[in-house]
Amino acid sequence: MCECKNCKKANAENTYRFAVVNKSSTSSTTNYVVAKKTTTTVYEKFIGFEKSSICNSCIKKERVKYVLKWTALIAIGTLATLLVAAFRTGSFGLWIPIVFGIVTLIGAISLFFYSIARKDAFFAADIRTARNSNNSVKYLFVPMDASLYTAKGAAKPDLQLFKNRGGLRTKVADKLYENYLVPENSDELIDSFFTDGKSDQEA
């Protein structure tokens, strides 16, 4: 076992293979007579592969963080919607905190069960992405494990599922899928980047 890439704890329990992608976007706005249109262009560049060991403790913390973050966003969005509705209708009362509490509770419960079902590899990817990104650059860490993107009973991983779960939107996803995810020896292909003297290309 190796040292945890996140907390530096010795003997991390799990090692993951990631594709590292530099992801950025630009926006342009076109003004028309009665409206304006904003177009966002996404850029993705494959940087290399990384093998990272992440301990179970860090995965658990990231799982809790995930639930709390999205629950907070649901709560803020719900409260804003309720207040706007109340101002428009002029109807303020006990219904606001009641509806707010119900929606937030349902959201929190749903997120809790979703976080349990979500594979550890994606939380490990979240950890690595967060540690290697800032306001000016984002390095996306995509788990390279075919089983994560293969539907039950399917013979091979699904490209669209790979894009959705991996957070990729360009042809970079297609190339990673065809060259390193579909082949039966995908793990060996990725590992060759390290065993052949090629560096562990960290962002």
Coordinates of N, CA and C in Angstrom, one line a residue:
M1 N 0.8 -1.2 0.0 CA 0.0 0.0 0.0 C 0.9 1.3 0.0
C2 N 0.3 2.3 -0.6 CA 1.1 3.6 -0.7 C 0.6 4.7 0.2
E3 N 1.3 5.8 0.2 CA 0.9 6.9 1.0 C -0.3 7.6 0.4
C4 N -1.2 8.1 1.2 CA -2.4 8.8 0.7 C -2.0 10.1 0.1
K5 N -2.5 10.3 -1.1 CA -2.1 11.5 -1.9 C -2.7 12.8 -1.2
N6 N -3.7 12.6 -0.4 CA -4.4 13.8 0.1 C -3.9 14.1 1.5
C7 N -3.9 13.2 2.5 CA -3.5 13.5 3.8 C -2.1 13.0 4.2
K8 N -1.5 12.3 3.3 CA -0.1 11.8 3.5 C -0.1 10.6 4.5
K9 N -1.2 10.1 4.8 CA -1.2 8.9 5.7 C -0.6 7.7 5.0
A10 N 0.2 7.0 5.8 CA 0.9 5.8 5.2 C -0.2 4.7 5.0
N11 N 0.1 3.8 4.1 CA -0.7 2.7 3.8 C -2.2 3.0 3.5
A12 N -2.3 3.9 2.5 CA -3.7 4.1 1.9 C -4.3 2.9 1.3
E13 N -5.6 2.7 1.6 CA -6.2 1.4 1.2 C -6.4 1.2 -0.3
N14 N -6.6 2.3 -1.0 CA -7.1 2.1 -2.4 C -6.2 3.0 -3.4
T15 N -6.0 2.4 -4.6 CA -5.2 3.2 -5.6 C -6.1 3.3 -6.8
Y16 N -6.2 4.5 -7.4 CA -7.0 4.7 -8.5 C -6.2 5.2 -9.7
R17 N -6.7 4.9 -10.9 CA -6.1 5.5 -12.1 C -7.0 6.6 -12.7
F18 N -6.3 7.7 -13.0 CA -7.1 8.9 -13.5 C -6.5 9.4 -14.8
A19 N -7.3 9.9 -15.6 CA -6.9 10.6 -16.8 C -7.0 12.1 -16.3
V20 N -5.9 12.9 -16.6 CA -5.9 14.3 -16.1 C -6.1 15.1 -17.3
V21 N -7.2 16.0 -17.2 CA -7.6 16.8 -18.3 C -7.6 18.3 -17.9
N22 N -7.0 19.1 -18.7 CA -7.0 20.6 -18.4 C -8.3 21.1 -19.0
K23 N -9.2 21.6 -18.2 CA -10.5 22.0 -18.7 C -10.7 23.5 -18.5
S24 N -11.1 24.2 -19.5 CA -11.4 25.7 -19.4 C -12.5 26.0 -20.3
S25 N -13.0 27.2 -20.2 CA -14.1 27.7 -21.0 C -14.0 29.2 -21.2
T26 N -14.6 29.6 -22.3 CA -14.7 31.1 -22.6 C -16.1 31.4 -23.0
S27 N -16.5 32.6 -22.7 CA -17.9 33.0 -23.0 C -17.9 34.3 -23.9
S28 N -18.8 34.4 -24.8 CA -18.9 35.6 -25.6 C -20.4 35.9 -25.7
T29 N -20.7 37.2 -25.7 CA -22.1 37.7 -25.7 C -22.3 38.5 -27.0
T30 N -23.4 38.1 -27.7 CA -23.8 38.9 -28.9 C -25.1 39.6 -28.6
N31 N -25.1 40.9 -28.8 CA -26.3 41.7 -28.5 C -27.2 41.8 -29.8
Y32 N -28.5 41.5 -29.6 CA -29.5 41.7 -30.6 C -30.4 42.8 -30.3
V33 N -31.3 43.1 -31.1 CA -32.2 44.3 -30.9 C -33.0 44.1 -29.6
V34 N -33.6 42.9 -29.4 CA -34.5 42.7 -28.3 C -33.9 41.8 -27.2
A35 N -32.8 41.3 -27.5 CA -32.2 40.3 -26.5 C -30.7 40.2 -26.8
K36 N -30.1 39.4 -25.9 CA -28.7 39.1 -26.1 C -28.4 37.6 -25.9
K37 N -27.4 37.1 -26.6 CA -27.2 35.7 -26.5 C -25.7 35.4 -26.1
T38 N -25.6 34.6 -25.0 CA -24.2 34.3 -24.5 C -23.9 32.9 -24.9
T39 N -22.7 32.7 -25.6 CA -22.2 31.4 -26.0 C -21.0 31.0 -25.2
T40 N -21.0 29.8 -24.7 CA -19.9 29.3 -23.9 C -19.2 28.2 -24.6
T41 N -17.9 28.3 -24.8 CA -17.1 27.3 -25.5 C -16.2 26.6 -24.5
V42 N -16.3 25.3 -24.5 CA -15.5 24.5 -23.5 C -14.3 23.9 -24.2
Y43 N -13.1 24.0 -23.6 CA -11.9 23.5 -24.1 C -11.4 22.4 -23.1
E44 N -10.9 21.3 -23.7 CA -10.4 20.2 -22.9 C -9.1 19.7 -23.5
K45 N -8.1 19.6 -22.7 CA -6.8 19.0 -23.2 C -6.3 17.9 -22.3
F46 N -6.0 16.8 -22.9 CA -5.5 15.6 -22.2 C -4.1 15.9 -21.8
I47 N -3.8 15.8 -20.5 CA -2.4 16.0 -19.9 C -1.7 14.8 -19.8
G48 N -2.3 13.7 -19.2 CA -1.6 12.5 -19.0 C -2.4 11.6 -18.0
F49 N -1.8 10.6 -17.4 CA -2.4 9.8 -16.4 C -1.8 9.9 -15.1
E50 N -2.5 9.6 -14.1 CA -2.0 9.6 -12.7 C -2.5 8.4 -11.9
K51 N -1.7 7.8 -11.1 CA -2.1 6.8 -10.2 C -2.0 7.3 -8.8
S52 N -3.2 7.4 -8.1 CA -3.2 8.1 -6.8 C -3.8 7.1 -5.8
S53 N -3.2 7.1 -4.6 CA -3.7 6.3 -3.5 C -4.4 7.2 -2.6
I54 N -5.6 6.9 -2.2 CA -6.5 7.7 -1.3 C -7.0 6.8 -0.2
C55 N -6.8 7.3 1.0 CA -7.2 6.4 2.1 C -8.8 6.5 2.3
N56 N -9.3 5.5 3.0 CA -10.7 5.4 3.3 C -11.2 6.6 4.1
S57 N -10.4 7.1 5.0 CA -10.8 8.2 5.8 C -11.1 9.5 5.0
C58 N -10.2 9.7 4.0 CA -10.4 10.9 3.2 C -11.6 10.7 2.3
I59 N -11.9 9.5 1.8 CA -13.1 9.2 1.0 C -14.3 9.5 1.8
K60 N -14.3 9.1 3.1 CA -15.5 9.3 3.9 C -15.8 10.8 4.2
K61 N -14.7 11.5 4.4 CA -14.8 12.9 4.6 C -15.3 13.6 3.4
E62 N -14.9 13.2 2.2 CA -15.3 13.8 1.0 C -16.8 13.5 0.7
R63 N -17.2 12.3 1.1 CA -18.6 11.9 1.0 C -19.5 12.8 1.8
V64 N -19.1 13.1 3.1 CA -19.9 13.9 3.9 C -19.9 15.4 3.4
K65 N -18.7 15.8 2.9 CA -18.6 17.2 2.3 C -19.5 17.3 1.1
Y66 N -19.6 16.3 0.3 CA -20.5 16.3 -0.9 C -21.9 16.5 -0.5
V67 N -22.4 15.7 0.5 CA -23.8 15.8 0.9 C -24.1 17.2 1.5
L68 N -23.2 17.7 2.4 CA -23.4 19.0 3.0 C -23.4 20.1 2.0
K69 N -22.5 20.1 1.0 CA -22.4 21.1 0.0 C -23.7 21.2 -0.8
W70 N -24.1 20.1 -1.3 CA -25.3 20.1 -2.2 C -26.6 20.3 -1.4
T71 N -26.6 19.9 -0.1 CA -27.8 20.2 0.7 C -27.9 21.7 1.0
A72 N -26.7 22.4 1.2 CA -26.7 23.8 1.4 C -27.2 24.5 0.1
L73 N -26.8 24.1 -1.0 CA -27.2 24.7 -2.3 C -28.7 24.5 -2.5
I74 N -29.2 23.4 -2.1 CA -30.7 23.1 -2.2 C -31.4 24.1 -1.3
A75 N -30.9 24.2 -0.1 CA -31.5 25.0 0.9 C -31.6 26.5 0.5
I76 N -30.4 27.0 -0.1 CA -30.4 28.4 -0.5 C -31.3 28.6 -1.7
G77 N -31.3 27.7 -2.6 CA -32.2 27.8 -3.8 C -33.7 27.8 -3.4
T78 N -34.0 26.9 -2.5 CA -35.4 26.7 -2.0 C -35.9 28.0 -1.3
L79 N -35.0 28.5 -0.4 CA -35.4 29.7 0.3 C -35.5 30.9 -0.6
A80 N -34.7 31.0 -1.6 CA -34.8 32.2 -2.5 C -36.1 32.1 -3.3
T81 N -36.4 30.9 -3.8 CA -37.6 30.7 -4.5 C -38.9 31.0 -3.7
L82 N -38.9 30.5 -2.5 CA -40.0 30.8 -1.6 C -40.2 32.3 -1.3
L83 N -39.1 33.0 -1.1 CA -39.2 34.4 -0.8 C -39.6 35.2 -2.0
V84 N -39.2 34.8 -3.2 CA -39.6 35.5 -4.4 C -41.1 35.3 -4.5
A85 N -41.6 34.0 -4.3 CA -43.0 33.7 -4.4 C -43.8 34.5 -3.4
A86 N -43.3 34.6 -2.2 CA -44.0 35.3 -1.1 C -44.1 36.8 -1.4
F87 N -43.1 37.4 -2.0 CA -43.1 38.8 -2.3 C -44.1 39.1 -3.4
R88 N -44.1 38.2 -4.4 CA -45.0 38.4 -5.6 C -46.5 38.2 -5.2
T89 N -46.7 37.3 -4.3 CA -48.1 37.1 -3.9 C -48.6 37.8 -2.7
G90 N -47.6 38.4 -1.9 CA -47.9 39.1 -0.7 C -48.3 38.2 0.4
S91 N -48.0 36.9 0.2 CA -48.4 35.9 1.2 C -47.2 35.4 2.0
F92 N -47.1 35.9 3.3 CA -46.1 35.5 4.2 C -46.8 34.7 5.3
G93 N -46.1 33.7 5.8 CA -46.7 32.9 6.9 C -45.9 31.7 7.2
L94 N -46.5 30.9 8.0 CA -45.9 29.7 8.5 C -45.5 28.7 7.4
W95 N -46.2 28.8 6.2 CA -46.0 27.9 5.1 C -44.6 28.0 4.6
I96 N -43.9 29.1 4.7 CA -42.6 29.3 4.2 C -41.6 28.4 4.9
P97 N -41.4 28.5 6.2 CA -40.5 27.6 6.9 C -40.9 26.1 6.8
I98 N -42.2 25.8 6.7 CA -42.6 24.4 6.6 C -42.2 23.8 5.3
V99 N -42.5 24.5 4.2 CA -42.1 24.1 2.8 C -40.6 24.0 2.7
F100 N -39.9 25.0 3.3 CA -38.4 25.1 3.2 C -37.9 23.8 3.9
G101 N -38.4 23.5 5.1 CA -37.9 22.4 5.9 C -38.1 21.1 5.2
I102 N -39.3 20.9 4.6 CA -39.7 19.7 3.9 C -38.8 19.4 2.7
V103 N -38.7 20.5 1.8 CA -37.9 20.3 0.6 C -36.4 20.1 0.9
T104 N -35.9 20.8 1.9 CA -34.5 20.6 2.3 C -34.2 19.2 2.9
L105 N -35.2 18.8 3.7 CA -35.0 17.4 4.3 C -35.1 16.3 3.2
I106 N -36.0 16.5 2.3 CA -36.1 15.5 1.2 C -34.8 15.5 0.4
G107 N -34.3 16.7 0.1 CA -33.1 16.8 -0.7 C -31.9 16.2 0.0
A108 N -31.8 16.4 1.4 CA -30.7 15.9 2.2 C -30.7 14.4 2.2
I109 N -31.9 13.8 2.4 CA -32.1 12.4 2.4 C -31.7 11.7 1.1
S110 N -32.2 12.4 0.0 CA -31.9 11.9 -1.4 C -30.4 11.9 -1.6
L111 N -29.7 13.0 -1.2 CA -28.3 13.1 -1.4 C -27.5 12.1 -0.6
F112 N -28.0 11.8 0.6 CA -27.4 10.8 1.5 C -27.3 9.5 0.8
F113 N -28.5 9.0 0.3 CA -28.6 7.7 -0.4 C -27.8 7.7 -1.7
Y114 N -27.8 8.8 -2.4 CA -27.0 8.9 -3.6 C -25.5 8.8 -3.3
S115 N -25.1 9.5 -2.2 CA -23.7 9.5 -1.9 C -23.2 8.1 -1.5
I116 N -24.1 7.3 -0.9 CA -23.8 5.9 -0.6 C -23.6 5.1 -1.8
A117 N -24.5 5.3 -2.8 CA -24.4 4.5 -4.0 C -23.3 5.0 -4.9
R118 N -22.8 6.2 -4.8 CA -21.7 6.7 -5.7 C -20.4 6.1 -5.3
K119 N -19.7 5.6 -6.3 CA -18.5 4.9 -6.1 C -17.4 5.7 -5.5
D120 N -16.5 5.1 -4.8 CA -15.4 5.7 -4.1 C -14.5 6.4 -5.1
A121 N -14.3 5.9 -6.3 CA -13.4 6.4 -7.3 C -13.8 7.9 -7.7
F122 N -15.1 8.2 -7.7 CA -15.5 9.5 -8.0 C -15.3 10.5 -6.9
F123 N -15.3 10.1 -5.7 CA -15.0 10.9 -4.6 C -13.5 11.2 -4.5
A124 N -12.7 10.1 -4.9 CA -11.2 10.3 -5.0 C -10.9 11.3 -6.1
A125 N -11.7 11.2 -7.2 CA -11.5 12.2 -8.3 C -11.8 13.6 -7.9
D126 N -12.9 13.7 -7.1 CA -13.2 15.1 -6.5 C -12.1 15.6 -5.7
I127 N -11.5 14.8 -4.9 CA -10.4 15.2 -4.0 C -9.2 15.7 -4.9
R128 N -8.8 14.9 -5.9 CA -7.7 15.3 -6.7 C -7.9 16.5 -7.5
T129 N -9.2 16.6 -8.0 CA -9.6 17.8 -8.8 C -9.5 19.1 -8.0
A130 N -10.0 19.0 -6.8 CA -10.0 20.2 -5.9 C -8.6 20.6 -5.5
R131 N -7.7 19.6 -5.3 CA -6.3 20.0 -4.9 C -5.5 20.5 -6.0
N132 N -5.9 20.3 -7.3 CA -5.1 20.7 -8.4 C -5.8 21.8 -9.3
S133 N -6.8 22.5 -8.7 CA -7.5 23.5 -9.4 C -7.6 24.8 -8.6
N134 N -7.7 25.9 -9.4 CA -7.9 27.2 -8.7 C -8.7 28.0 -9.7
N135 N -8.8 29.3 -9.4 CA -9.7 30.2 -10.2 C -9.2 30.3 -11.6
S136 N -7.9 30.1 -11.9 CA -7.4 30.4 -13.2 C -7.3 29.1 -14.1
V137 N -7.2 27.9 -13.4 CA -7.0 26.7 -14.1 C -7.7 25.5 -13.4
K138 N -8.3 24.6 -14.2 CA -8.9 23.5 -13.6 C -8.4 22.2 -14.2
Y139 N -7.9 21.3 -13.4 CA -7.4 20.0 -13.9 C -8.4 19.0 -13.4
L140 N -9.1 18.4 -14.4 CA -10.2 17.4 -14.1 C -9.6 16.0 -14.0
F141 N -9.8 15.3 -12.9 CA -9.3 14.0 -12.8 C -10.5 13.0 -13.0
V142 N -10.3 12.2 -14.1 CA -11.4 11.3 -14.5 C -11.0 9.8 -14.2
P143 N -11.8 9.1 -13.4 CA -11.5 7.7 -13.1 C -11.5 6.9 -14.3
M144 N -10.4 6.1 -14.5 CA -10.3 5.3 -15.7 C -10.5 3.8 -15.3
D145 N -11.7 3.5 -15.0 CA -12.1 2.1 -14.7 C -13.4 1.8 -15.4
A146 N -13.3 0.9 -16.4 CA -14.4 0.5 -17.3 C -15.6 0.1 -16.5
S147 N -15.5 -0.5 -15.4 CA -16.7 -1.0 -14.6 C -17.5 0.2 -14.1
L148 N -17.0 1.3 -14.0 CA -17.7 2.5 -13.5 C -18.7 3.0 -14.5
Y149 N -18.4 2.7 -15.8 CA -19.3 3.2 -16.9 C -19.9 2.1 -17.7
T150 N -20.0 0.9 -17.1 CA -20.6 -0.2 -17.8 C -22.0 -0.5 -17.2
A151 N -23.0 -0.5 -17.9 CA -24.4 -0.8 -17.4 C -24.5 -2.3 -17.1
K152 N -25.3 -2.6 -16.2 CA -25.5 -4.0 -15.9 C -25.9 -4.8 -17.1
G153 N -25.2 -5.9 -17.3 CA -25.5 -6.8 -18.5 C -24.8 -6.3 -19.8
A154 N -24.2 -5.1 -19.8 CA -23.6 -4.6 -21.0 C -22.2 -5.3 -21.2
A155 N -21.8 -5.4 -22.5 CA -20.5 -6.0 -22.8 C -19.3 -5.0 -22.7
K156 N -19.6 -3.7 -22.8 CA -18.5 -2.7 -22.7 C -19.0 -1.4 -22.1
P157 N -18.1 -0.6 -21.7 CA -18.6 0.7 -21.1 C -19.3 1.6 -22.1
D158 N -20.2 2.4 -21.6 CA -21.0 3.3 -22.4 C -20.3 4.7 -22.5
L159 N -20.2 5.2 -23.7 CA -19.5 6.4 -24.0 C -20.2 7.6 -23.3
Q160 N -21.5 7.7 -23.5 CA -22.2 8.8 -22.9 C -22.2 8.8 -21.4
L161 N -22.2 7.6 -20.8 CA -22.1 7.5 -19.4 C -20.7 7.9 -18.9
F162 N -19.7 7.6 -19.7 CA -18.3 8.0 -19.4 C -18.2 9.6 -19.4
K163 N -18.9 10.2 -20.4 CA -18.9 11.7 -20.5 C -19.6 12.3 -19.3
N164 N -20.8 11.8 -19.0 CA -21.6 12.3 -18.0 C -20.9 12.2 -16.6
R165 N -20.5 11.0 -16.3 CA -19.9 10.8 -15.0 C -18.5 11.3 -14.8
G166 N -17.8 11.4 -16.0 CA -16.4 11.9 -15.9 C -16.3 13.4 -16.0
G167 N -17.4 14.0 -16.5 CA -17.5 15.5 -16.6 C -16.8 16.0 -17.9
L168 N -16.7 15.1 -18.9 CA -16.1 15.5 -20.2 C -17.1 15.9 -21.2
R169 N -16.8 16.8 -22.1 CA -17.8 17.3 -23.1 C -17.2 17.3 -24.5
T170 N -15.9 17.1 -24.7 CA -15.3 17.2 -26.1 C -14.8 15.9 -26.6
K171 N -14.1 16.0 -27.7 CA -13.6 14.7 -28.3 C -12.5 14.1 -27.5
V172 N -12.0 14.8 -26.5 CA -11.1 14.1 -25.6 C -11.7 12.9 -25.0
A173 N -12.9 13.0 -24.6 CA -13.6 11.8 -24.0 C -13.7 10.7 -25.0
D174 N -13.9 10.9 -26.3 CA -14.0 9.9 -27.3 C -12.7 9.2 -27.4
K175 N -11.6 9.9 -27.4 CA -10.3 9.3 -27.6 C -9.9 8.5 -26.4
L176 N -10.1 9.0 -25.2 CA -9.9 8.3 -24.0 C -10.7 7.0 -23.9
Y177 N -11.9 7.1 -24.3 CA -12.8 6.0 -24.3 C -12.3 4.9 -25.3
E178 N -12.0 5.2 -26.5 CA -11.6 4.2 -27.5 C -10.3 3.6 -27.2
N179 N -9.3 4.5 -26.8 CA -7.9 4.0 -26.7 C -7.6 3.4 -25.3
Y180 N -8.3 3.8 -24.3 CA -7.8 3.4 -22.9 C -8.9 2.8 -22.0
L181 N -10.2 2.9 -22.5 CA -11.3 2.4 -21.6 C -11.9 1.1 -22.2
V182 N -12.1 1.1 -23.5 CA -12.7 -0.1 -24.1 C -11.8 -1.3 -24.2
P183 N -10.5 -1.1 -24.5 CA -9.6 -2.3 -24.6 C -9.7 -3.1 -23.3
E184 N -9.6 -4.5 -23.4 CA -9.7 -5.3 -22.2 C -8.4 -5.2 -21.4
N185 N -7.3 -4.8 -22.0 CA -6.1 -4.6 -21.2 C -5.9 -3.1 -20.9
S186 N -7.0 -2.4 -20.6 CA -6.9 -0.9 -20.4 C -6.0 -0.6 -19.2
D187 N -6.1 -1.4 -18.1 CA -5.2 -1.1 -16.9 C -3.8 -1.2 -17.3
E188 N -3.4 -2.2 -18.1 CA -2.0 -2.4 -18.5 C -1.6 -1.2 -19.4
L189 N -2.5 -0.8 -20.3 CA -2.1 0.3 -21.2 C -1.8 1.6 -20.4
I190 N -2.6 1.8 -19.4 CA -2.4 3.0 -18.6 C -1.2 2.9 -17.7
D191 N -1.0 1.7 -17.2 CA 0.2 1.5 -16.3 C 1.5 1.6 -17.1
S192 N 1.4 1.3 -18.4 CA 2.6 1.4 -19.3 C 3.2 2.9 -19.3
F193 N 2.3 3.8 -19.0 CA 2.8 5.2 -18.9 C 3.8 5.4 -17.8
F194 N 3.7 4.5 -16.8 CA 4.6 4.7 -15.6 C 5.8 3.7 -15.7
T195 N 5.5 2.4 -16.1 CA 6.5 1.4 -16.2 C 7.5 1.6 -17.3
D196 N 7.1 2.4 -18.3 CA 8.0 2.6 -19.4 C 8.9 3.9 -19.2
G197 N 8.9 4.3 -18.0 CA 9.8 5.5 -17.7 C 9.1 6.8 -17.9
K198 N 7.8 6.8 -18.3 CA 7.1 8.0 -18.5 C 6.7 8.5 -17.1
S199 N 6.7 9.8 -16.9 CA 6.4 10.4 -15.6 C 5.0 10.3 -15.2
D200 N 4.7 10.3 -13.9 CA 3.3 10.4 -13.4 C 3.0 11.9 -13.6
Q201 N 2.2 12.2 -14.6 CA 2.0 13.5 -15.0 C 0.9 14.2 -14.1
E202 N 1.3 14.8 -13.0 CA 0.4 15.4 -12.1 C 0.2 16.9 -12.6
A203 N -1.0 17.4 -12.3 CA -1.3 18.8 -12.6 C -0.7 19.6 -11.5

